[in-house]
Each structure stands twice: as structure tokens, then as C-alpha cells.
JSON list of C-alpha atoms in Angstrom, two decimals:
[
{"chain": "U", "resi": 1, "resn": "UNK", "atom": "CA", "xyz": [18.57, -5.19, 21.79]},
{"chain": "U", "resi": 2, "resn": "UNK", "atom": "CA", "xyz": [16.67, -6.32, 19.03]},
{"chain": "U", "resi": 3, "resn": "UNK", "atom": "CA", "xyz": [16.43, -5.42, 15.54]},
{"chain": "U", "resi": 4, "resn": "UNK", "atom": "CA", "xyz": [13.01, -5.72, 13.72]},
{"chain": "U", "resi": 5, "resn": "UNK", "atom": "CA", "xyz": [13.30, -6.43, 10.03]},
{"chain": "U", "resi": 6, "resn": "UNK", "atom": "CA", "xyz": [12.15, -3.72, 7.22]},
{"chain": "U", "resi": 7, "resn": "UNK", "atom": "CA", "xyz": [8.68, -4.83, 5.91]},
{"chain": "U", "resi": 8, "resn": "UNK", "atom": "CA", "xyz": [8.90, -5.35, 2.37]},
{"chain": "U", "resi": 9, "resn": "UNK", "atom": "CA", "xyz": [6.17, -5.27, -0.51]},
{"chain": "U", "resi": 10, "resn": "UNK", "atom": "CA", "xyz": [7.65, -6.51, -3.80]},
{"chain": "U", "resi": 11, "resn": "UNK", "atom": "CA", "xyz": [5.28, -5.76, -6.63]},
{"chain": "U", "resi": 12, "resn": "UNK", "atom": "CA", "xyz": [5.23, -5.51, -10.06]},
{"chain": "U", "resi": 13, "resn": "UNK", "atom": "CA", "xyz": [3.84, -2.63, -12.33]},
{"chain": "U", "resi": 14, "resn": "UNK", "atom": "CA", "xyz": [3.57, -1.96, -16.20]},
{"chain": "U", "resi": 15, "resn": "UNK", "atom": "CA", "xyz": [4.06, 1.05, -17.71]},
{"chain": "U", "resi": 16, "resn": "UNK", "atom": "CA", "xyz": [4.64, 1.43, -21.75]},
{"chain": "U", "resi": 17, "resn": "UNK", "atom": "CA", "xyz": [4.42, -2.58, -22.54]},
{"chain": "U", "resi": 18, "resn": "UNK", "atom": "CA", "xyz": [7.19, -3.35, -20.13]},
{"chain": "U", "resi": 19, "resn": "UNK", "atom": "CA", "xyz": [6.78, -4.96, -16.74]},
{"chain": "U", "resi": 20, "resn": "UNK", "atom": "CA", "xyz": [8.69, -3.40, -13.80]},
{"chain": "U", "resi": 21, "resn": "UNK", "atom": "CA", "xyz": [9.48, -5.43, -10.98]},
{"chain": "U", "resi": 22, "resn": "UNK", "atom": "CA", "xyz": [10.32, -3.20, -7.36]},
{"chain": "U", "resi": 23, "resn": "UNK", "atom": "CA", "xyz": [10.81, -3.68, -4.05]},
{"chain": "U", "resi": 24, "resn": "UNK", "atom": "CA", "xyz": [8.96, -1.27, -1.53]},
{"chain": "U", "resi": 25, "resn": "UNK", "atom": "CA", "xyz": [10.47, -0.66, 2.07]},
{"chain": "U", "resi": 26, "resn": "UNK", "atom": "CA", "xyz": [9.07, 0.71, 4.56]},
{"chain": "U", "resi": 27, "resn": "UNK", "atom": "CA", "xyz": [11.19, 1.52, 7.92]},
{"chain": "U", "resi": 28, "resn": "UNK", "atom": "CA", "xyz": [9.38, 2.18, 10.98]},
{"chain": "U", "resi": 29, "resn": "UNK", "atom": "CA", "xyz": [9.66, 4.66, 13.28]},
{"chain": "U", "resi": 30, "resn": "UNK", "atom": "CA", "xyz": [8.71, 5.52, 17.23]},
{"chain": "U", "resi": 31, "resn": "UNK", "atom": "CA", "xyz": [5.07, 6.24, 16.26]},
{"chain": "U", "resi": 32, "resn": "UNK", "atom": "CA", "xyz": [2.89, 2.91, 16.32]},
{"chain": "U", "resi": 33, "resn": "UNK", "atom": "CA", "xyz": [1.14, 2.91, 13.05]},
{"chain": "U", "resi": 34, "resn": "UNK", "atom": "CA", "xyz": [3.43, 4.97, 10.66]},
{"chain": "U", "resi": 35, "resn": "UNK", "atom": "CA", "xyz": [5.98, 3.68, 8.58]},
{"chain": "U", "resi": 36, "resn": "UNK", "atom": "CA", "xyz": [8.17, 4.80, 5.95]},
{"chain": "U", "resi": 37, "resn": "UNK", "atom": "CA", "xyz": [8.40, 3.89, 2.70]},
{"chain": "U", "resi": 38, "resn": "UNK", "atom": "CA", "xyz": [10.63, 3.86, -0.34]},
{"chain": "U", "resi": 39, "resn": "UNK", "atom": "CA", "xyz": [11.65, 2.22, -2.83]},
{"chain": "U", "resi": 40, "resn": "UNK", "atom": "CA", "xyz": [15.70, 1.39, -3.01]},
{"chain": "U", "resi": 41, "resn": "UNK", "atom": "CA", "xyz": [16.97, 2.01, -6.47]},
{"chain": "U", "resi": 42, "resn": "UNK", "atom": "CA", "xyz": [13.71, 2.92, -8.65]},
{"chain": "U", "resi": 43, "resn": "UNK", "atom": "CA", "xyz": [13.45, 2.10, -12.33]},
{"chain": "U", "resi": 44, "resn": "UNK", "atom": "CA", "xyz": [14.00, 5.43, -14.37]},
{"chain": "U", "resi": 45, "resn": "UNK", "atom": "CA", "xyz": [10.47, 5.09, -15.50]},
{"chain": "U", "resi": 46, "resn": "UNK", "atom": "CA", "xyz": [9.03, 5.82, -11.67]},
{"chain": "U", "resi": 47, "resn": "UNK", "atom": "CA", "xyz": [11.78, 8.91, -11.56]},
{"chain": "U", "resi": 48, "resn": "UNK", "atom": "CA", "xyz": [10.08, 10.62, -14.22]},
{"chain": "U", "resi": 49, "resn": "UNK", "atom": "CA", "xyz": [7.00, 9.55, -13.19]},
{"chain": "U", "resi": 50, "resn": "UNK", "atom": "CA", "xyz": [6.99, 10.46, -9.64]},
{"chain": "U", "resi": 51, "resn": "UNK", "atom": "CA", "xyz": [10.23, 11.33, -8.56]},
{"chain": "U", "resi": 52, "resn": "UNK", "atom": "CA", "xyz": [12.57, 9.93, -6.07]},
{"chain": "U", "resi": 53, "resn": "UNK", "atom": "CA", "xyz": [11.09, 10.27, -2.66]},
{"chain": "U", "resi": 54, "resn": "UNK", "atom": "CA", "xyz": [9.58, 8.63, 0.53]},
{"chain": "U", "resi": 55, "resn": "UNK", "atom": "CA", "xyz": [6.12, 7.61, 0.56]},
{"chain": "U", "resi": 56, "resn": "UNK", "atom": "CA", "xyz": [4.47, 8.16, 4.32]},
{"chain": "U", "resi": 57, "resn": "UNK", "atom": "CA", "xyz": [2.26, 5.43, 5.45]},
{"chain": "U", "resi": 58, "resn": "UNK", "atom": "CA", "xyz": [-0.12, 5.37, 8.13]},
{"chain": "U", "resi": 59, "resn": "UNK", "atom": "CA", "xyz": [-2.51, 2.36, 9.32]},
{"chain": "U", "resi": 60, "resn": "UNK", "atom": "CA", "xyz": [-5.66, 4.08, 9.32]},
{"chain": "U", "resi": 61, "resn": "UNK", "atom": "CA", "xyz": [-7.74, 1.53, 10.85]},
{"chain": "U", "resi": 62, "resn": "UNK", "atom": "CA", "xyz": [-8.09, -2.57, 11.19]},
{"chain": "U", "resi": 63, "resn": "UNK", "atom": "CA", "xyz": [-10.17, -5.42, 12.23]},
{"chain": "U", "resi": 64, "resn": "UNK", "atom": "CA", "xyz": [-8.88, -7.88, 14.92]},
{"chain": "U", "resi": 65, "resn": "UNK", "atom": "CA", "xyz": [-9.88, -11.32, 13.92]},
{"chain": "U", "resi": 66, "resn": "UNK", "atom": "CA", "xyz": [-12.02, -13.25, 16.38]},
{"chain": "U", "resi": 67, "resn": "UNK", "atom": "CA", "xyz": [-9.66, -16.29, 16.23]},
{"chain": "U", "resi": 68, "resn": "UNK", "atom": "CA", "xyz": [-7.30, -13.95, 17.63]},
{"chain": "U", "resi": 69, "resn": "UNK", "atom": "CA", "xyz": [-4.77, -14.18, 14.60]},
{"chain": "U", "resi": 70, "resn": "UNK", "atom": "CA", "xyz": [-3.84, -12.20, 12.24]},
{"chain": "U", "resi": 71, "resn": "UNK", "atom": "CA", "xyz": [-6.51, -9.00, 10.91]},
{"chain": "U", "resi": 72, "resn": "UNK", "atom": "CA", "xyz": [-9.73, -9.49, 9.36]},
{"chain": "U", "resi": 73, "resn": "UNK", "atom": "CA", "xyz": [-8.90, -6.31, 7.51]},
{"chain": "U", "resi": 74, "resn": "UNK", "atom": "CA", "xyz": [-6.49, -3.46, 7.35]},
{"chain": "U", "resi": 75, "resn": "UNK", "atom": "CA", "xyz": [-6.71, 0.17, 5.82]},
{"chain": "U", "resi": 76, "resn": "UNK", "atom": "CA", "xyz": [-3.38, 2.14, 5.00]},
{"chain": "U", "resi": 77, "resn": "UNK", "atom": "CA", "xyz": [-3.40, 5.54, 3.68]},
{"chain": "U", "resi": 78, "resn": "UNK", "atom": "CA", "xyz": [-0.16, 7.15, 2.03]},
{"chain": "U", "resi": 79, "resn": "UNK", "atom": "CA", "xyz": [0.19, 11.09, 1.28]},
{"chain": "U", "resi": 80, "resn": "UNK", "atom": "CA", "xyz": [2.78, 13.63, -0.06]},
{"chain": "U", "resi": 81, "resn": "UNK", "atom": "CA", "xyz": [3.01, 17.16, -0.50]},
{"chain": "U", "resi": 82, "resn": "UNK", "atom": "CA", "xyz": [3.97, 18.46, -3.94]},
{"chain": "U", "resi": 83, "resn": "UNK", "atom": "CA", "xyz": [6.93, 20.66, -4.25]},
{"chain": "U", "resi": 84, "resn": "UNK", "atom": "CA", "xyz": [5.03, 24.09, -3.73]},
{"chain": "U", "resi": 85, "resn": "UNK", "atom": "CA", "xyz": [4.58, 22.38, -0.32]},
{"chain": "U", "resi": 86, "resn": "UNK", "atom": "CA", "xyz": [0.95, 24.01, -1.07]},
{"chain": "U", "resi": 87, "resn": "UNK", "atom": "CA", "xyz": [-0.66, 21.20, -2.40]},
{"chain": "U", "resi": 88, "resn": "UNK", "atom": "CA", "xyz": [-0.48, 17.64, -2.63]},
{"chain": "U", "resi": 89, "resn": "UNK", "atom": "CA", "xyz": [1.41, 15.67, -5.07]},
{"chain": "U", "resi": 90, "resn": "UNK", "atom": "CA", "xyz": [-0.17, 11.89, -4.59]},
{"chain": "U", "resi": 91, "resn": "UNK", "atom": "CA", "xyz": [-2.07, 9.69, -1.94]},
{"chain": "U", "resi": 92, "resn": "UNK", "atom": "CA", "xyz": [-2.81, 6.29, -1.72]},
{"chain": "U", "resi": 93, "resn": "UNK", "atom": "CA", "xyz": [-5.54, 3.80, -0.26]},
{"chain": "U", "resi": 94, "resn": "UNK", "atom": "CA", "xyz": [-4.62, 0.48, 0.39]},
{"chain": "U", "resi": 95, "resn": "UNK", "atom": "CA", "xyz": [-7.93, -2.01, 1.68]},
{"chain": "U", "resi": 96, "resn": "UNK", "atom": "CA", "xyz": [-5.91, -5.21, 2.52]},
{"chain": "U", "resi": 97, "resn": "UNK", "atom": "CA", "xyz": [-8.45, -8.22, 3.95]},
{"chain": "U", "resi": 98, "resn": "UNK", "atom": "CA", "xyz": [-7.77, -11.69, 5.12]},
{"chain": "U", "resi": 99, "resn": "UNK", "atom": "CA", "xyz": [-10.28, -12.54, 2.23]},
{"chain": "U", "resi": 100, "resn": "UNK", "atom": "CA", "xyz": [-9.10, -13.32, -0.79]},
{"chain": "U", "resi": 101, "resn": "UNK", "atom": "CA", "xyz": [-11.91, -11.81, -2.57]},
{"chain": "U", "resi": 102, "resn": "UNK", "atom": "CA", "xyz": [-13.41, -9.81, 0.38]},
{"chain": "U", "resi": 103, "resn": "UNK", "atom": "CA", "xyz": [-17.33, -9.62, 0.40]},
{"chain": "U", "resi": 104, "resn": "UNK", "atom": "CA", "xyz": [-19.27, -6.26, -0.17]},
{"chain": "U", "resi": 105, "resn": "UNK", "atom": "CA", "xyz": [-20.05, -6.12, 3.31]},
{"chain": "U", "resi": 106, "resn": "UNK", "atom": "CA", "xyz": [-16.05, -6.35, 4.21]},
{"chain": "U", "resi": 107, "resn": "UNK", "atom": "CA", "xyz": [-15.26, -3.94, 1.47]},
{"chain": "U", "resi": 108, "resn": "UNK", "atom": "CA", "xyz": [-18.15, -1.37, 2.96]},
{"chain": "U", "resi": 109, "resn": "UNK", "atom": "CA", "xyz": [-16.86, -1.74, 6.36]},
{"chain": "U", "resi": 110, "resn": "UNK", "atom": "CA", "xyz": [-13.00, -0.60, 5.51]},
{"chain": "U", "resi": 111, "resn": "UNK", "atom": "CA", "xyz": [-14.25, 2.35, 3.05]},
{"chain": "U", "resi": 112, "resn": "UNK", "atom": "CA", "xyz": [-16.43, 3.24, 5.99]},
{"chain": "U", "resi": 113, "resn": "UNK", "atom": "CA", "xyz": [-13.34, 2.91, 8.52]},
{"chain": "U", "resi": 114, "resn": "UNK", "atom": "CA", "xyz": [-11.31, 5.53, 5.92]},
{"chain": "U", "resi": 115, "resn": "UNK", "atom": "CA", "xyz": [-13.99, 7.98, 5.89]},
{"chain": "U", "resi": 116, "resn": "UNK", "atom": "CA", "xyz": [-14.73, 8.01, 9.57]},
{"chain": "U", "resi": 117, "resn": "UNK", "atom": "CA", "xyz": [-11.12, 8.62, 10.20]},
{"chain": "U", "resi": 118, "resn": "UNK", "atom": "CA", "xyz": [-11.30, 12.13, 8.48]},
{"chain": "U", "resi": 119, "resn": "UNK", "atom": "CA", "xyz": [-10.37, 11.10, 4.81]},
{"chain": "U", "resi": 120, "resn": "UNK", "atom": "CA", "xyz": [-13.36, 12.07, 2.51]},
{"chain": "U", "resi": 121, "resn": "UNK", "atom": "CA", "xyz": [-12.29, 14.57, 0.99]},
{"chain": "U", "resi": 122, "resn": "UNK", "atom": "CA", "xyz": [-9.41, 12.38, -0.58]},
{"chain": "U", "resi": 123, "resn": "UNK", "atom": "CA", "xyz": [-11.56, 9.70, -1.38]},
{"chain": "U", "resi": 124, "resn": "UNK", "atom": "CA", "xyz": [-13.75, 11.84, -3.09]},
{"chain": "U", "resi": 125, "resn": "UNK", "atom": "CA", "xyz": [-11.13, 13.58, -5.14]},
{"chain": "U", "resi": 126, "resn": "UNK", "atom": "CA", "xyz": [-10.41, 12.68, -9.04]},
{"chain": "U", "resi": 127, "resn": "UNK", "atom": "CA", "xyz": [-9.43, 9.98, -9.77]},
{"chain": "U", "resi": 128, "resn": "UNK", "atom": "CA", "xyz": [-11.36, 8.70, -6.33]},
{"chain": "U", "resi": 129, "resn": "UNK", "atom": "CA", "xyz": [-11.22, 5.14, -4.86]},
{"chain": "U", "resi": 130, "resn": "UNK", "atom": "CA", "xyz": [-11.94, 2.49, -6.97]},
{"chain": "U", "resi": 131, "resn": "UNK", "atom": "CA", "xyz": [-11.22, -1.22, -6.92]},
{"chain": "U", "resi": 132, "resn": "UNK", "atom": "CA", "xyz": [-8.48, -2.34, -9.20]},
{"chain": "U", "resi": 133, "resn": "UNK", "atom": "CA", "xyz": [-9.02, -5.61, -11.20]},
{"chain": "U", "resi": 134, "resn": "UNK", "atom": "CA", "xyz": [-6.89, -8.59, -10.25]},
{"chain": "U", "resi": 135, "resn": "UNK", "atom": "CA", "xyz": [-8.81, -10.23, -13.53]},
{"chain": "U", "resi": 136, "resn": "UNK", "atom": "CA", "xyz": [-5.59, -11.87, -15.45]},
{"chain": "U", "resi": 137, "resn": "UNK", "atom": "CA", "xyz": [-2.70, -11.30, -12.91]},
{"chain": "U", "resi": 138, "resn": "UNK", "atom": "CA", "xyz": [-0.55, -13.73, -11.54]},
{"chain": "U", "resi": 139, "resn": "UNK", "atom": "CA", "xyz": [0.46, -14.41, -8.33]},
{"chain": "U", "resi": 140, "resn": "UNK", "atom": "CA", "xyz": [3.98, -16.13, -7.59]},
{"chain": "U", "resi": 141, "resn": "UNK", "atom": "CA", "xyz": [4.28, -18.48, -4.90]},
{"chain": "U", "resi": 142, "resn": "UNK", "atom": "CA", "xyz": [3.53, -17.08, -1.34]},
{"chain": "U", "resi": 143, "resn": "UNK", "atom": "CA", "xyz": [6.44, -16.05, 0.41]},
{"chain": "U", "resi": 144, "resn": "UNK", "atom": "CA", "xyz": [7.59, -18.83, 2.87]},
{"chain": "U", "resi": 145, "resn": "UNK", "atom": "CA", "xyz": [6.61, -18.09, 7.14]},
{"chain": "U", "resi": 146, "resn": "UNK", "atom": "CA", "xyz": [8.41, -15.43, 8.78]},
{"chain": "U", "resi": 147, "resn": "UNK", "atom": "CA", "xyz": [9.09, -13.71, 5.59]},
{"chain": "U", "resi": 148, "resn": "UNK", "atom": "CA", "xyz": [8.62, -9.83, 5.50]},
{"chain": "U", "resi": 149, "resn": "UNK", "atom": "CA", "xyz": [7.42, -10.02, 1.74]},
{"chain": "U", "resi": 150, "resn": "UNK", "atom": "CA", "xyz": [4.30, -10.43, -0.05]},
{"chain": "U", "resi": 151, "resn": "UNK", "atom": "CA", "xyz": [4.05, -12.39, -2.84]},
{"chain": "U", "resi": 152, "resn": "UNK", "atom": "CA", "xyz": [4.88, -10.96, -6.47]},
{"chain": "U", "resi": 153, "resn": "UNK", "atom": "CA", "xyz": [1.72, -9.44, -8.42]},
{"chain": "U", "resi": 154, "resn": "UNK", "atom": "CA", "xyz": [2.98, -9.55, -12.08]},
{"chain": "U", "resi": 155, "resn": "UNK", "atom": "CA", "xyz": [0.01, -7.57, -14.12]}
]
């Protein structure tokens, strides 16, 4: 029996002039491509804004790389129900690309893949899918090879 590491995404968010660095864990499940995301001990502002909840995370689509290495791109979708059970509290799309600055063609391909998966209803709802500018962001060193986390993002 082999234990797999829990995928980890370390990120920072700036709220009210203060930066909070968080570790966002993803538990694997028996369903390939479906993860359960959660923050371990989120900051108080996170709990006030979003509650202390889990984030179901689905790999919607991916494009294999021509060299057989990592994927060219991956599209993830996260969705949680509101407390009333009849509406949606949160949706999130993550478009990951092997290219640091993906071409318009790559971005269009990823967006179309999400639409082809039937997610237009969420993509077109307010505030919609939009590119979060990385201008002015500082990235820490990339994790050492084999680490199960991404680099820190400081806004």
C-alpha cells in the first residue's frame, strides 16, 4: 500500500490592506479527477467571508503535451451550494497553462473546453470568467522538484 501526498496549493490573498498566506489542500478521492479542497485553519477574515467549508474540485478537461510530459493546460471547476441548498454559494474556475503567458489561442481553447463541458451557465453568470492580472505580483522561488505544492503568490 502506497500513500500519496495530498496536493497543496500555497497562495496569498490581500484583504483590507493585509496579506494572508494560506495552504489550500486537496484530498484525493476514489473518483479520478475529483478532489476535495479545504484550508487548514483559515484566517478569521476568510471564515467571515466564506465560512469554514470544503471546496469540491473537478478536473474538467486537459490537453496532453506533445512531448509526453506535463499537460499543456488543465481546467478546474469548483462549486459549493448555499446553506439553503437551492442556490450556489461559490463557483471558481482555474485555467492552468504550461505557458507562463499563454497565447490567446491557448486561452480560447481552455475556455471552449469548459463551455463544451456544459459550464457556460456558471461562466456567464456575474461576475463571469475573467483574467486576473498578474501585473505587480511577486512570486517566490519555485518548489523543489517532487514537491507537492506550487510557488507562493504575493499580490
